[in-house]
Amino acid sequence: MTPGRRAGGRNAGRPHGVADGAPAPPSHVAARPAIEEGGAGAFPAVPPGSPYPDAFYDRDPRLVARELLGAVLQCRTADGVASGRIVETEAYLGPHDPACHAVAGRTARTWFLHGAPGVAYVYRIYGMHWCFNAVTLPEGFGSAVLVRALEPIEGVQLMRRRRSVRTGSVPADRDLTNGPGKLAEALGIDGRLDGVRLDGAPNAAGALTLRAGAPIADAAVIVTPRIGITRAAEWPLRYLVAGSAWVSRTPKAFPRTPY
DNA sequence: TCTACGATCCTG
DNA sequence: AGGATCGTAGAC
């Protein structure tokens, strides 16, 4: 971080592209939407093993992020099949969320972030890693859920092979998928899968399927701030399965709150 | 055109 | 704690 350089500028505290005079983003959001924000009522249960219907994703990304805990993400490519149970997610709320890529408007890069719900938004970060998101809310509104960690299920050998390419040695199993760049690499997710549907419909590079798993009780969900961001850094929008050995590291200073 | 900066990972 | 590594967006 570069607090010294950021602190004094005219647009200090604002995302790029948000001009002086624009409405300030809310100083705080809750980990789940209020009733008047659409937080009331449960989504009809999806049978474990079934892909989610599009309507599941056409909701507040906080709800989708929390409910995707326990879901199983599977990727099929020419190299094989790999999958894992989701144990960590983050919600990116939309153009009013300073940490969300939607702040820059709809561009070539963020095209599918702003697209229909139930589709993958896969973007490159730091010039070298890919991150996988499930797009939420309707066409034209840029919001999504970042998947940050998985418990490996299928294709562990394939994951070890893919992940060892970078370093030359096979990482411990817990290091295969405990971070957004790691799980993308382990599953074989890259930019060729940007925009693919999450119900298993394939494109030329492969297919992604997101299926319901055993539900995770509210009491087993922990909330913290999001990792690695500098704007809206305190918003409690990271969701973890309590006690899972497969989540990424939480910084010591981060508050952990119950869902 | 030029430049700054990441929703990260790995090694020391 | 610092380097790798490059596409994107905004500034000029």
mmCIF file of C-alpha atoms (C1' of nucleotides) in Angstrom:
data_model
loop_
_atom_site.group_PDB
_atom_site.id
_atom_site.type_symbol
_atom_site.label_atom_id
_atom_site.label_comp_id
_atom_site.label_asym_id
_atom_site.label_seq_id
_atom_site.Cartn_x
_atom_site.Cartn_y
_atom_site.Cartn_z
ATOM 1 C CA MET A 1 0.000 0.000 0.000
ATOM 2 C CA THR A 2 1.046 3.590 -0.517
ATOM 3 C CA PRO A 3 -0.854 5.556 2.079
ATOM 4 C CA GLY A 4 1.446 8.552 1.861
ATOM 5 C CA ARG A 5 0.761 9.077 -1.817
ATOM 6 C CA ARG A 6 -2.938 8.367 -1.598
ATOM 7 C CA ALA A 7 -3.748 10.243 1.552
ATOM 8 C CA GLY A 8 -3.498 13.823 0.364
ATOM 9 C CA GLY A 9 -4.808 13.812 -3.190
ATOM 10 C CA ARG A 10 -7.970 15.476 -4.370
ATOM 11 C CA ASN A 11 -9.601 12.125 -4.896
ATOM 12 C CA ALA A 12 -8.221 10.534 -1.772
ATOM 13 C CA GLY A 13 -10.414 7.683 -0.655
ATOM 14 C CA ARG A 14 -12.263 7.513 -3.952
ATOM 15 C CA PRO A 15 -11.969 4.838 -6.584
ATOM 16 C CA HIS A 16 -10.411 5.738 -9.890
ATOM 17 C CA GLY A 17 -13.058 7.091 -12.198
ATOM 18 C CA VAL A 18 -15.228 8.539 -9.454
ATOM 19 C CA ALA A 19 -15.020 12.283 -9.837
ATOM 20 C CA ASP A 20 -15.176 14.919 -7.151
ATOM 21 C CA GLY A 21 -18.772 15.710 -6.442
ATOM 22 C CA ALA A 22 -20.026 12.209 -7.156
ATOM 23 C CA PRO A 23 -22.092 10.715 -4.379
ATOM 24 C CA ALA A 24 -19.873 9.141 -1.778
ATOM 25 C CA PRO A 25 -20.215 5.394 -1.364
ATOM 26 C CA PRO A 26 -21.754 4.246 1.886
ATOM 27 C CA SER A 27 -19.183 4.216 4.655
ATOM 28 C CA HIS A 28 -20.299 0.795 5.793
ATOM 29 C CA VAL A 29 -22.353 -2.120 4.561
ATOM 30 C CA ALA A 30 -23.658 -5.152 6.407
ATOM 31 C CA ALA A 31 -22.591 -8.723 5.745
ATOM 32 C CA ARG A 32 -26.138 -9.487 4.672
ATOM 33 C CA PRO A 33 -28.740 -7.301 3.006
ATOM 34 C CA ALA A 34 -31.517 -5.774 5.056
ATOM 35 C CA ILE A 35 -35.083 -6.878 4.418
ATOM 36 C CA GLU A 36 -35.845 -3.744 2.392
ATOM 37 C CA GLU A 37 -32.758 -4.538 0.297
ATOM 38 C CA GLY A 38 -34.159 -7.898 -0.664
ATOM 39 C CA GLY A 39 -32.687 -9.873 2.205
ATOM 40 C CA ALA A 40 -35.961 -11.403 3.298
ATOM 41 C CA GLY A 41 -36.978 -14.921 2.454
ATOM 42 C CA ALA A 42 -34.872 -17.939 1.595
ATOM 43 C CA PHE A 43 -34.088 -19.085 -1.908
ATOM 44 C CA PRO A 44 -35.880 -22.383 -2.625
ATOM 45 C CA ALA A 45 -33.551 -25.227 -1.680
ATOM 46 C CA VAL A 46 -31.525 -26.592 -4.576
ATOM 47 C CA PRO A 47 -31.027 -30.370 -4.277
ATOM 48 C CA PRO A 48 -27.381 -31.250 -3.574
ATOM 49 C CA GLY A 49 -25.728 -32.221 -6.838
ATOM 50 C CA SER A 50 -27.975 -30.018 -8.991
ATOM 51 C CA PRO A 51 -26.648 -26.975 -10.832
ATOM 52 C CA TYR A 52 -28.179 -23.717 -9.617
ATOM 53 C CA PRO A 53 -30.875 -22.076 -11.712
ATOM 54 C CA ASP A 54 -30.110 -18.626 -13.092
ATOM 55 C CA ALA A 55 -32.510 -17.105 -10.543
ATOM 56 C CA PHE A 56 -30.178 -18.222 -7.744
ATOM 57 C CA TYR A 57 -27.555 -15.802 -9.025
ATOM 58 C CA ASP A 58 -29.983 -12.979 -9.760
ATOM 59 C CA ARG A 59 -29.839 -11.780 -6.155
ATOM 60 C CA ASP A 60 -27.734 -9.669 -3.800
ATOM 61 C CA PRO A 61 -24.137 -10.957 -4.109
ATOM 62 C CA ARG A 62 -23.874 -11.088 -0.305
ATOM 63 C CA LEU A 63 -26.576 -13.755 -0.214
ATOM 64 C CA VAL A 64 -25.056 -15.631 -3.130
ATOM 65 C CA ALA A 65 -21.597 -15.491 -1.543
ATOM 66 C CA ARG A 66 -22.858 -16.878 1.733
ATOM 67 C CA GLU A 67 -24.997 -19.585 0.096
ATOM 68 C CA LEU A 68 -22.204 -20.720 -2.227
ATOM 69 C CA LEU A 69 -20.310 -21.966 0.828
ATOM 70 C CA GLY A 70 -20.541 -25.749 0.533
ATOM 71 C CA ALA A 71 -21.284 -25.682 -3.200
ATOM 72 C CA VAL A 72 -19.105 -27.725 -5.564
ATOM 73 C CA LEU A 73 -17.259 -26.020 -8.414
ATOM 74 C CA GLN A 74 -16.183 -28.345 -11.214
ATOM 75 C CA CYS A 75 -14.048 -27.520 -14.255
ATOM 76 C CA ARG A 76 -13.749 -29.742 -17.303
ATOM 77 C CA THR A 77 -10.993 -29.103 -19.840
ATOM 78 C CA ALA A 78 -9.152 -31.205 -22.381
ATOM 79 C CA ASP A 79 -6.771 -32.176 -19.559
ATOM 80 C CA GLY A 80 -9.487 -33.667 -17.392
ATOM 81 C CA VAL A 81 -11.926 -32.901 -14.601
ATOM 82 C CA ALA A 82 -11.200 -31.194 -11.301
ATOM 83 C CA SER A 83 -13.560 -29.981 -8.603
ATOM 84 C CA GLY A 84 -13.749 -28.775 -5.042
ATOM 85 C CA ARG A 85 -16.105 -27.667 -2.309
ATOM 86 C CA ILE A 86 -16.256 -23.900 -1.831
ATOM 87 C CA VAL A 87 -15.121 -22.840 1.649
ATOM 88 C CA GLU A 88 -14.379 -19.126 1.127
ATOM 89 C CA THR A 89 -16.010 -16.378 -0.948
ATOM 90 C CA GLU A 90 -16.162 -12.612 -1.230
ATOM 91 C CA ALA A 91 -18.989 -10.372 -2.420
ATOM 92 C CA TYR A 92 -18.367 -7.456 -4.811
ATOM 93 C CA LEU A 93 -21.481 -5.380 -4.721
ATOM 94 C CA GLY A 94 -21.478 -3.205 -7.832
ATOM 95 C CA PRO A 95 -20.506 0.288 -9.032
ATOM 96 C CA HIS A 96 -21.207 1.710 -5.555
ATOM 97 C CA ASP A 97 -18.610 -0.662 -4.093
ATOM 98 C CA PRO A 98 -15.197 1.042 -4.445
ATOM 99 C CA ALA A 99 -13.389 -2.312 -4.501
ATOM 100 C CA CYS A 100 -15.534 -3.739 -7.313
ATOM 101 C CA HIS A 101 -14.239 -3.713 -10.871
ATOM 102 C CA ALA A 102 -17.601 -2.271 -11.908
ATOM 103 C CA VAL A 103 -16.456 1.157 -10.683
ATOM 104 C CA ALA A 104 -14.769 1.703 -14.061
ATOM 105 C CA GLY A 105 -17.953 1.025 -15.989
ATOM 106 C CA ARG A 106 -18.542 -1.703 -18.549
ATOM 107 C CA THR A 107 -15.316 -2.265 -20.489
ATOM 108 C CA ALA A 108 -13.952 -5.128 -22.561
ATOM 109 C CA ARG A 109 -12.338 -6.572 -19.473
ATOM 110 C CA THR A 110 -15.404 -6.321 -17.248
ATOM 111 C CA TRP A 111 -17.899 -7.220 -19.965
ATOM 112 C CA PHE A 112 -19.211 -10.361 -18.328
ATOM 113 C CA LEU A 113 -19.085 -8.872 -14.815
ATOM 114 C CA HIS A 114 -21.838 -6.598 -16.113
ATOM 115 C CA GLY A 115 -23.564 -9.412 -17.963
ATOM 116 C CA ALA A 116 -26.233 -11.941 -17.127
ATOM 117 C CA PRO A 117 -26.190 -13.710 -13.742
ATOM 118 C CA GLY A 118 -25.020 -17.309 -13.567
ATOM 119 C CA VAL A 119 -22.010 -16.716 -15.814
ATOM 120 C CA ALA A 120 -18.280 -16.784 -15.045
ATOM 121 C CA TYR A 121 -16.283 -13.547 -14.804
ATOM 122 C CA VAL A 122 -12.612 -14.579 -15.067
ATOM 123 C CA TYR A 123 -10.011 -11.837 -14.931
ATOM 124 C CA ARG A 124 -6.236 -11.621 -14.793
ATOM 125 C CA ILE A 125 -4.599 -10.030 -11.778
ATOM 126 C CA TYR A 126 -1.041 -8.857 -11.143
ATOM 127 C CA GLY A 127 -0.171 -9.840 -14.674
ATOM 128 C CA MET A 128 0.038 -13.515 -13.826
ATOM 129 C CA HIS A 129 -2.908 -15.043 -11.986
ATOM 130 C CA TRP A 130 -6.530 -15.692 -12.878
ATOM 131 C CA CYS A 131 -9.482 -15.195 -10.543
ATOM 132 C CA PHE A 132 -12.893 -16.813 -10.882
ATOM 133 C CA ASN A 133 -16.185 -15.097 -10.082
ATOM 134 C CA ALA A 134 -19.839 -16.006 -10.347
ATOM 135 C CA VAL A 135 -21.774 -13.063 -11.790
ATOM 136 C CA THR A 136 -24.815 -11.896 -9.802
ATOM 137 C CA LEU A 137 -27.799 -9.559 -10.316
ATOM 138 C CA PRO A 138 -29.280 -8.698 -13.719
ATOM 139 C CA GLU A 139 -27.669 -7.949 -17.051
ATOM 140 C CA GLY A 140 -26.203 -4.443 -16.995
ATOM 141 C CA PHE A 141 -25.329 -4.382 -13.271
ATOM 142 C CA GLY A 142 -21.726 -5.261 -12.404
ATOM 143 C CA SER A 143 -21.605 -7.447 -9.306
ATOM 144 C CA ALA A 144 -20.169 -10.865 -8.540
ATOM 145 C CA VAL A 145 -18.906 -13.377 -6.004
ATOM 146 C CA LEU A 146 -15.179 -14.129 -5.958
ATOM 147 C CA VAL A 147 -14.417 -17.750 -5.049
ATOM 148 C CA ARG A 148 -11.307 -17.697 -2.848
ATOM 149 C CA ALA A 149 -10.761 -21.249 -1.608
ATOM 150 C CA LEU A 150 -11.854 -24.836 -2.203
ATOM 151 C CA GLU A 151 -11.584 -28.201 -0.519
ATOM 152 C CA PRO A 152 -10.359 -30.451 -3.354
ATOM 153 C CA ILE A 153 -12.677 -33.287 -4.395
ATOM 154 C CA GLU A 154 -12.024 -34.631 -7.902
ATOM 155 C CA GLY A 155 -8.801 -34.521 -9.876
ATOM 156 C CA VAL A 156 -6.325 -33.986 -7.051
ATOM 157 C CA GLN A 157 -3.523 -35.485 -9.120
ATOM 158 C CA LEU A 158 -4.377 -33.127 -11.975
ATOM 159 C CA MET A 159 -4.345 -30.209 -9.540
ATOM 160 C CA ARG A 160 -0.922 -31.223 -8.212
ATOM 161 C CA ARG A 161 0.422 -31.437 -11.732
ATOM 162 C CA ARG A 162 -0.946 -28.037 -12.739
ATOM 163 C CA ARG A 163 0.184 -26.288 -9.568
ATOM 164 C CA SER A 164 3.668 -27.777 -9.634
ATOM 165 C CA VAL A 165 4.385 -26.241 -13.038
ATOM 166 C CA ARG A 166 4.980 -22.844 -11.454
ATOM 167 C CA THR A 167 7.444 -23.801 -8.749
ATOM 168 C CA GLY A 168 8.780 -27.104 -9.942
ATOM 169 C CA SER A 169 7.739 -28.946 -6.818
ATOM 170 C CA VAL A 170 4.411 -30.426 -5.738
ATOM 171 C CA PRO A 171 2.743 -28.248 -3.101
ATOM 172 C CA ALA A 172 1.082 -29.677 -0.011
ATOM 173 C CA ASP A 173 -2.572 -30.489 -0.667
ATOM 174 C CA ARG A 174 -3.779 -27.560 1.419
ATOM 175 C CA ASP A 175 -1.802 -25.219 -0.846
ATOM 176 C CA LEU A 176 -3.473 -26.456 -4.005
ATOM 177 C CA THR A 177 -6.593 -24.326 -3.719
ATOM 178 C CA ASN A 178 -6.355 -21.984 -0.684
ATOM 179 C CA GLY A 179 -6.378 -18.731 -2.642
ATOM 180 C CA PRO A 180 -8.185 -17.387 -5.705
ATOM 181 C CA GLY A 181 -5.180 -17.597 -8.035
ATOM 182 C CA LYS A 182 -4.265 -21.045 -6.730
ATOM 183 C CA LEU A 183 -7.685 -22.570 -7.231
ATOM 184 C CA ALA A 184 -7.977 -21.139 -10.728
ATOM 185 C CA GLU A 185 -4.641 -22.687 -11.624
ATOM 186 C CA ALA A 186 -5.516 -26.016 -9.979
ATOM 187 C CA LEU A 187 -8.871 -26.263 -11.772
ATOM 188 C CA GLY A 188 -7.487 -25.066 -15.097
ATOM 189 C CA ILE A 189 -9.577 -21.895 -15.144
ATOM 190 C CA ASP A 190 -8.212 -19.081 -17.312
ATOM 191 C CA GLY A 191 -9.463 -16.272 -19.519
ATOM 192 C CA ARG A 192 -10.798 -18.682 -22.098
ATOM 193 C CA LEU A 193 -13.593 -19.510 -19.668
ATOM 194 C CA ASP A 194 -14.555 -15.865 -19.150
ATOM 195 C CA GLY A 195 -18.264 -15.614 -19.917
ATOM 196 C CA VAL A 196 -19.058 -19.328 -19.798
ATOM 197 C CA ARG A 197 -22.314 -20.321 -18.147
ATOM 198 C CA LEU A 198 -22.081 -21.970 -14.718
ATOM 199 C CA ASP A 199 -24.578 -24.736 -15.467
ATOM 200 C CA GLY A 200 -22.048 -26.799 -17.391
ATOM 201 C CA ALA A 201 -22.685 -25.493 -20.900
ATOM 202 C CA PRO A 202 -19.273 -25.791 -22.585
ATOM 203 C CA ASN A 203 -17.329 -23.466 -24.832
ATOM 204 C CA ALA A 204 -14.268 -24.353 -26.905
ATOM 205 C CA ALA A 205 -11.970 -24.282 -23.853
ATOM 206 C CA GLY A 206 -14.070 -26.327 -21.449
ATOM 207 C CA ALA A 207 -16.959 -26.066 -19.038
ATOM 208 C CA LEU A 208 -17.734 -24.916 -15.521
ATOM 209 C CA THR A 209 -20.458 -26.392 -13.361
ATOM 210 C CA LEU A 210 -21.492 -25.033 -9.986
ATOM 211 C CA ARG A 211 -23.688 -27.469 -8.053
ATOM 212 C CA ALA A 212 -25.402 -27.220 -4.705
ATOM 213 C CA GLY A 213 -23.767 -29.129 -1.873
ATOM 214 C CA ALA A 214 -24.734 -29.925 1.688
ATOM 215 C CA PRO A 215 -25.996 -26.676 3.219
ATOM 216 C CA ILE A 216 -23.734 -24.881 5.708
ATOM 217 C CA ALA A 217 -25.510 -23.653 8.858
ATOM 218 C CA ASP A 218 -25.361 -19.942 9.699
ATOM 219 C CA ALA A 219 -23.528 -20.853 12.907
ATOM 220 C CA ALA A 220 -20.670 -22.301 10.815
ATOM 221 C CA VAL A 221 -20.176 -19.144 8.752
ATOM 222 C CA ILE A 222 -17.589 -16.515 9.725
ATOM 223 C CA VAL A 223 -17.388 -13.053 8.183
ATOM 224 C CA THR A 224 -14.304 -10.853 7.817
ATOM 225 C CA PRO A 225 -13.196 -7.925 5.656
ATOM 226 C CA ARG A 226 -12.099 -8.733 2.104
ATOM 227 C CA ILE A 227 -8.479 -9.643 1.367
ATOM 228 C CA GLY A 228 -6.007 -7.596 -0.607
ATOM 229 C CA ILE A 229 -8.035 -4.484 -1.296
ATOM 230 C CA THR A 230 -7.309 -0.872 -0.408
ATOM 231 C CA ARG A 231 -10.737 0.721 -0.890
ATOM 232 C CA ALA A 232 -13.731 -0.145 1.296
ATOM 233 C CA ALA A 233 -11.199 -2.244 3.159
ATOM 234 C CA GLU A 234 -13.369 -2.640 6.258
ATOM 235 C CA TRP A 235 -16.556 -3.882 4.638
ATOM 236 C CA PRO A 236 -17.372 -7.343 6.057
ATOM 237 C CA LEU A 237 -17.928 -9.179 2.791
ATOM 238 C CA ARG A 238 -15.653 -12.244 3.057
ATOM 239 C CA TYR A 239 -17.412 -15.466 4.021
ATOM 240 C CA LEU A 240 -15.634 -18.516 5.464
ATOM 241 C CA VAL A 241 -16.589 -22.004 6.591
ATOM 242 C CA ALA A 242 -15.608 -22.020 10.270
ATOM 243 C CA GLY A 243 -12.877 -24.497 11.117
ATOM 244 C CA SER A 244 -12.127 -25.472 7.535
ATOM 245 C CA ALA A 245 -8.492 -26.371 6.937
ATOM 246 C CA TRP A 246 -8.859 -25.313 3.292
ATOM 247 C CA VAL A 247 -9.407 -21.560 3.625
ATOM 248 C CA SER A 248 -6.752 -18.939 2.902
ATOM 249 C CA ARG A 249 -4.943 -17.170 5.704
ATOM 250 C CA THR A 250 -6.768 -14.423 7.558
ATOM 251 C CA PRO A 251 -4.566 -11.474 8.590
ATOM 252 C CA LYS A 252 -4.109 -11.335 12.336
ATOM 253 C CA ALA A 253 -5.594 -7.859 12.611
ATOM 254 C CA PHE A 254 -8.825 -8.756 10.803
ATOM 255 C CA PRO A 255 -12.009 -8.808 12.887
ATOM 256 C CA ARG A 256 -13.933 -12.073 12.622
ATOM 257 C CA THR A 257 -17.654 -11.873 13.202
ATOM 258 C CA PRO A 258 -20.454 -14.422 13.135
ATOM 259 C CA TYR A 259 -22.818 -14.432 10.170
ATOM 260 C "C1'" DT B 1 1.360 7.546 -25.997
ATOM 261 C "C1'" DC B 2 2.831 7.202 -20.957
ATOM 262 C "C1'" DT B 3 2.244 5.613 -16.281
ATOM 263 C "C1'" DA B 4 0.491 3.650 -12.038
ATOM 264 C "C1'" DC B 5 -1.558 0.014 -10.071
ATOM 265 C "C1'" DG B 6 -3.732 -4.123 -8.761
ATOM 266 C "C1'" DA B 7 -9.989 -8.869 -5.757
ATOM 267 C "C1'" DT B 8 -2.009 -12.629 -5.826
ATOM 268 C "C1'" DC B 9 1.649 -15.907 -5.092
ATOM 269 C "C1'" DC B 10 6.151 -17.304 -3.833
ATOM 270 C "C1'" DT B 11 10.581 -17.008 -1.601
ATOM 271 C "C1'" DG B 12 13.732 -15.167 1.715
ATOM 272 C "C1'" DA C 1 9.162 -7.886 3.350
ATOM 273 C "C1'" DG C 2 9.810 -7.675 -1.688
ATOM 274 C "C1'" DG C 3 9.838 -9.164 -6.496
ATOM 275 C "C1'" DA C 4 7.479 -11.171 -10.478
ATOM 276 C "C1'" DT C 5 4.829 -9.482 -14.520
ATOM 277 C "C1'" DC C 6 1.355 -7.244 -17.708
ATOM 278 C "C1'" DG C 7 -3.309 -5.642 -18.983
ATOM 279 C "C1'" DT C 8 -6.223 -1.899 -17.961
ATOM 280 C "C1'" DA C 9 -7.770 2.652 -17.178
ATOM 281 C "C1'" DG C 10 -6.956 7.259 -16.580
ATOM 282 C "C1'" DA C 11 -3.921 11.028 -17.287
ATOM 283 C "C1'" DC C 12 -1.422 13.853 -20.608
#
